[in-house]
Amino acid sequence: MLSFTCDYSEGACPEILRRLGETNLEQLPGYGEDKYSMRAKEKVRSVCGAPDADVFFLVGGTQTNSTIIATMLRDFEGVVAAETGHVALHEAGAVEYTGHKVLTIPGHQGKIDTDELSAFIETFFADANHEHMVFPGMVYISFPTEYGTIYTKEELDRIYRVCREADIPLFIDGARLAYGLAGDGCDLTIKDLAERCDVFYLGGTKVGALCGEAVVFPRGNAPAHFMTMVKQHGALLAKGRLLGVQFDTLMTGGLYFRLGENAVAMARRLRGILRYSGLPFYLESPTNQQFIILEEEQVEALSDKVAFDFWEKIDDNRTVVRFCTSWATTDEQLDELEAILVTITGH
Amino acid sequence: MLSFTCDYSEGACPEILRRLGETNLEQLPGYGEDKYSMRAKEKVRSVCGAPDADVFFLVGGTQTNSTIIATMLRDFEGVVAAETGHVALHEAGAVEYTGHKVLTIPGHQGKIDTDELSAFIETFFADANHEHMVFPGMVYISFPTEYGTIYTKEELDRIYRVCREADIPLFIDGARLAYGLAGDGCDLTIKDLAERCDVFYLGGTKVGALCGEAVVFPRGNAPAHFMTMVKQHGALLAKGRLLGVQFDTLMTGGLYFRLGENAVAMARRLRGILRYSGLPFYLESPTNQQFIILEEEQVEALSDKVAFDFWEKIDDNRTVVRFCTSWATTDEQLDELEAILVTITGH
Amino acid sequence: MLSFTCDYSEGACPEILRRLGETNLEQLPGYGEDKYSMRAKEKVRSVCGAPDADVFFLVGGTQTNSTIIATMLRDFEGVVAAETGHVALHEAGAVEYTGHKVLTIPGHQGKIDTDELSAFIETFFADANHEHMVFPGMVYISFPTEYGTIYTKEELDRIYRVCREADIPLFIDGARLAYGLAGDGCDLTIKDLAERCDVFYLGGTKVGALCGEAVVFPRGNAPAHFMTMVKQHGALLAKGRLLGVQFDTLMTGGLYFRLGENAVAMARRLRGILRYSGLPFYLESPTNQQFIILEEEQVEALSDKVAFDFWEKIDDNRTVVRFCTSWATTDEQLDELEAILVTITGH
Amino acid sequence: MLSFTCDYSEGACPEILRRLGETNLEQLPGYGEDKYSMRAKEKVRSVCGAPDADVFFLVGGTQTNSTIIATMLRDFEGVVAAETGHVALHEAGAVEYTGHKVLTIPGHQGKIDTDELSAFIETFFADANHEHMVFPGMVYISFPTEYGTIYTKEELDRIYRVCREADIPLFIDGARLAYGLAGDGCDLTIKDLAERCDVFYLGGTKVGALCGEAVVFPRGNAPAHFMTMVKQHGALLAKGRLLGVQFDTLMTGGLYFRLGENAVAMARRLRGILRYSGLPFYLESPTNQQFIILEEEQVEALSDKVAFDFWEKIDDNRTVVRFCTSWATTDEQLDELEAILVTITGH
């Protein structure tokens, strides 16, 4: 059945599969010491305009988030995140499992507000009892957010200024980074982003890789012995080549970014189709995740013919659902969706 | 350069790569809910003669060890292991990171001794102060061990009897399981093994997969909500298909076991070559890892022409080194090694 | 200077100091095996009407909270608490340090609402993605709350019913238990309370002891080897007699409850004094903590003459402050306060 | 019954009880902000000849050990200790509970050997795989050790030199510090000790206090926000005065050291009595713990009349037992023991 459920429904982009095949029987050292990992790291540095960056390849998103957060926080610190942030809600308490609290502030369509962040930090330090509380020790944002929204360059500037003034690192979860950078109206390049945070990652799992996230500490600022802690977290892949070859491929000739562009172009067409069908949007998303509101009978009718993701109930009759495009989405799939919607909504 | 460094030097066995390609663009659900994961689980159950088994696919060895250990131990318990066990030494403290102590007993060429295990447990409970100490809450053994040795059926019987009498689960680390089962003189089948422990895994990373370990709780005895804890450990792969397709392939037509047999057959020939060269063995290993003792100048001469693994210094002049065969080792590689050894040892 | 800052400003009630002196040179076993600890436990059981209760003495509140929560939760579970709950805010992340999330729901003057609790649990299990989230594994309430408020028997009945239906234990933080039970309008006895939860404690630190909290598992339902885990948490006192003698004294002749009644009687008089002075109350508290709203200049004038606790800013000009009475508060202290207030408020 | 079981059988030295009584009804701030804690800290600094020292009062030994170790280690580090060290064996895994491994080296009558320590560290860093292992990040020794033995100034010098060369802090567990400093042949003063480590504590629980350990970071080198982490570990006492008054008393007029001297003087007499009785010593201890070897029937005969501590079985017929003197031991108690021994051993 046709599916717009998520952006990790398919395997890998063909270029990756081909390179895995070509390099398959080469004997290579493990744990990321292979030449493909080395090359991939160098290309990541170049793409990010960060020649001194420390680059590491981890396997998946939750793992990457909890490893970064746990290794950068001191024991008495927690990570500040939007209450809708992935680390706050949907990672089975992986951050807390490492001993750290997620300190939540409001999320606005997935984004945090600079003034609220600033106030949160100021209020904390102004509290006479703050030595009895969890210190804010890092700020976590996602780009794009869990709601598909993106920060402008100015917004990111302001957030990062608050972080530097408070001497707190800023971490950008880029599980869908390529989709954010290609997003409508995005005025940030990956270089801009690398300059405006202390650590971020280029998500591979959701952008055409079988697995893998490329963690970047832009100014060579990785915690000491980060690799040992990656191992301690169970996140060090023996066959590091699997990640090296994939990111070497993604970072070659702008492939990673083209994959992002395809998803966003398809999302643009998807929005048109949905709008034409008269289905109301839950929010405006400039990236590959689109949220619409369906009535109960629409949900039933649609879900027979196309798979999508239930997001949340608004009331007894209405539900927010998510349609995702991805690097793999084709015009044929959208044609098919269009036809289905006509039969259901009548236009 | 020719390499016998380890058993994860190559990518995946060709059958796996082919199936990844064939299934690549199918849209499948994530997190192990896809049909290939389902099929693979069913085949694992069948192969193990354990129709009620709970089966889970994790990504790598350290991750699998710490997840299993942490989720099966209660807070006041530690895991008993040989002092040479992988979890005791070479996992960067991943077990301790989850809050649990590794309680070590002597290792005999990697194996634990039933009497010593039994004495350790008895001494613990006989100690009037044992309520102030870490309780033995699980026994960890590896099959084959870190030294390539294997337990006989009788030895495993005795160890498991001690465990059951003490009401402590037995966990078998099978990172190289196929190599153990194919080992010279092995009188255990995978079904025998499944009957004689509480949890074990069929290692994929070292036996022809790109990554992946298949965890088996033979009698449906997985901890409640194991999957949520896998997620919490950062060990749940979004594209579960990557593991599903691989194990579906490995479990089809006995491929997994044939890969093991190739490695052991090659190791047999390797032993002959090494013996003929007059190089002394450090110990007798019936599986794919072979340990020999080299003098300083032999190390230097050899390491220019073939890669192998340094194991430990015996004295100023002698070093133990490891040669590994694997699922990918070919007769041509052994021919090449043979030629190299002739030039160095003169026979 | 006169102080109403908190309820742990003084040392111990005289009866405790006397008993510590009388028993001081007796040679007694450590770690709670002494006869005074034994007697104290028996008296706690009797007072609570819980003959099968497991009773343990720990040293302080945060320690007791995190030990109970960590040992009763399974790895995939968190504890549900009011967002104003002590464990959620003022324990430096002690719960998270043990690997568990605090799941917050709204606090209403410190209390949780049964319907909101019930909805929280139902929504969790109804969420198709709940296996990727932290399970609610315990409910935490405080009695009295951090705002001095108390639950009625009916409210507690309803909360406990929700917990039992969800098969989740209910934990009552009784750091100030005696003050709650003596509270105006309290319709709960300690026996009622013991019947309506799975674990609670009788706080000693804030009710006349030098230190110490008596943890009660009313139906002998302590986690296996709880004492070993208490040790692991650094919470097992070598000279357990210090806790045993204190609780033996507090549990004799109703002393503990009389100390509570003194604090509440003094709070009643305190409320009259404050009301007469025309100072507005922030909320109605029936126990020993009283919260009033002061203007900036009132804060300045008062804080020269009497110590109290700053609670929170309402706006630029107004601040909530707390006045606490305790087991040690005297009529003379209130006379003094009354005189001070007359000079400041003019009545 | 007469008891030489341990050094925490009695309550507190009379001076402490008296001061607790005298200060009891003073209203004081909590959490160590009271004037007695301040004074006590100043006196500790003075006694240690460490005017810049950071001083903190914690409640008990296991808690102090795990808090110091956890807050000074980085995530990838473990603590090196003798295999007989208290943290390695008898603290219910409290160190591991905080996520860190105890790395053990041989214990020689409780002491570590500098050369073995040095070799352990060198071997670790020489291992090509050390990035996959737990780094030695702190050295733990006890003074006196669990076997009553003490290090000489030269030995401590050498250990500390190894630590500084490896850039690893040295932690001295001084649960029985006063007994070590008063030990026969001890050539170390507390100032010498403060100069030769990075953190240590003056144990109160075993030296005349009801509870309490005074942690000293001699050069103001406490981890940032140590107090918050003490709270996080559940180790921050609300009524800090209880610890402040006790250490203020112990540090006044050399009381702490006099208590140590009494125990050692009594141990000297005890050794004479035991030697005269012909009972063989297990080892030579210059401090308050004395270890002798008893035959089965001697154990039975003696244990009816005097309490002592079972240490370990040597063989079927012989057991090592411990007799402890303390700050509270009197000549009358030794007279009584002498009389008992005459009846049993005949001389």
XYZ file of C-alpha atoms in Angstrom, chain A residues 1-4 6-14 17 20-31 59-60 62-63 66 70-71 86 90-95 97-100 204-211 228-229 231-239 241-242 327-328 333, chain B residues 1-4 6-14 17 20-31 59-60 62-63 66 70-71 86 90-95 97-100 204-211 228-229 231-239 241-242 327-328 333:
136
model
C 0.000 0.000 0.000
C 1.080 3.548 -0.778
C 2.710 5.046 2.298
C 3.561 8.532 3.523
C 7.589 8.478 7.635
C 10.894 9.263 5.976
C 12.566 5.975 6.783
C 10.276 3.562 4.968
C 12.707 2.601 2.229
C 16.217 1.214 2.464
C 19.075 3.325 1.144
C 19.487 5.558 -1.863
C 20.863 3.560 -4.808
C 23.893 0.439 -2.053
C 28.550 -0.804 -0.346
C 28.697 -3.450 -3.054
C 31.819 -2.087 -4.678
C 33.778 -1.904 -1.444
C 32.300 -4.996 0.146
C 35.206 -7.387 0.063
C 37.964 -4.919 0.837
C 39.591 -5.772 4.134
C 39.352 -2.709 6.317
C 40.102 -1.868 9.935
C 37.165 -1.612 12.306
C 35.698 1.020 14.602
C 24.226 4.557 14.328
C 20.862 6.066 15.219
C 18.162 8.340 20.077
C 21.607 6.874 20.618
C 21.749 10.554 24.562
C 25.437 12.637 28.526
C 29.026 13.288 27.517
C 12.180 14.284 20.775
C 9.871 9.893 22.465
C 13.157 8.331 23.442
C 11.980 6.078 26.278
C 13.834 8.157 28.836
C 17.230 7.558 27.232
C 18.553 10.876 28.555
C 18.825 6.741 31.860
C 22.220 8.413 31.692
C 21.426 10.338 34.875
C 20.344 13.693 33.475
C 21.547 9.807 7.661
C 18.842 7.364 8.742
C 16.049 9.659 7.572
C 17.923 10.988 4.560
C 18.773 8.027 2.422
C 21.148 5.961 4.525
C 20.456 2.519 5.959
C 21.525 3.950 9.295
C 35.524 5.604 24.499
C 32.249 7.009 25.732
C 31.719 2.590 23.065
C 30.463 2.771 26.647
C 27.055 3.789 25.314
C 27.054 0.755 23.010
C 27.143 3.122 20.045
C 30.472 2.210 18.440
C 29.963 0.120 15.333
C 32.557 -2.637 14.763
C 32.188 -2.381 11.006
C 32.917 1.066 7.164
C 29.148 0.718 6.986
C 14.427 11.377 -0.442
C 12.584 8.424 -2.035
C 3.355 8.209 -5.590
C 47.803 -5.975 2.519
C 46.707 -9.474 3.397
C 44.947 -9.408 6.751
C 44.006 -11.958 9.390
C 39.842 -10.060 12.841
C 36.596 -11.550 11.608
C 34.925 -8.275 10.739
C 37.317 -6.966 8.099
C 34.989 -7.400 5.140
C 31.485 -6.101 4.576
C 28.670 -8.611 4.249
C 28.352 -11.985 2.618
C 27.083 -11.573 -0.970
C 23.980 -7.584 -0.087
C 19.272 -5.724 0.666
C 19.263 -4.632 -2.943
C 16.185 -6.631 -3.879
C 14.119 -5.303 -0.998
C 15.558 -1.802 -0.960
C 12.676 0.251 -2.261
C 9.879 -1.628 -0.545
C 8.131 0.656 1.901
C 8.262 -1.071 5.264
C 7.355 -0.139 8.819
C 10.197 0.769 11.171
C 11.555 -0.504 14.467
C 22.989 -3.662 16.310
C 26.303 -4.563 17.936
C 28.782 -4.297 23.417
C 25.345 -2.785 23.070
C 24.995 -4.232 28.255
C 21.134 -4.289 32.582
C 17.598 -5.374 31.839
C 34.674 -9.221 26.998
C 36.947 -4.502 26.571
C 33.647 -2.693 26.605
C 34.740 0.615 28.107
C 32.757 -0.064 31.255
C 29.438 -0.311 29.420
C 28.023 -2.654 32.072
C 27.669 2.544 33.081
C 24.265 0.943 33.567
C 24.919 0.711 37.315
C 26.014 -2.902 37.656
C 25.869 -11.378 12.947
C 28.558 -8.678 12.855
C 31.371 -11.231 13.006
C 29.599 -13.823 10.881
C 28.856 -12.200 7.569
C 26.429 -9.410 8.392
C 27.095 -5.685 8.111
C 25.886 -5.435 11.666
C 11.284 -0.014 25.342
C 14.501 -0.674 27.234
C 15.176 2.026 22.830
C 16.287 3.536 26.140
C 19.743 2.057 25.577
C 19.849 3.699 22.140
C 19.863 0.223 20.602
C 16.610 0.259 18.621
C 17.256 0.680 14.913
C 14.721 2.843 13.060
C 15.220 0.878 9.854
C 14.604 -3.960 8.023
C 18.397 -3.684 7.848
C 33.307 -16.451 6.760
C 35.236 -14.519 4.061
C 44.604 -15.858 1.151
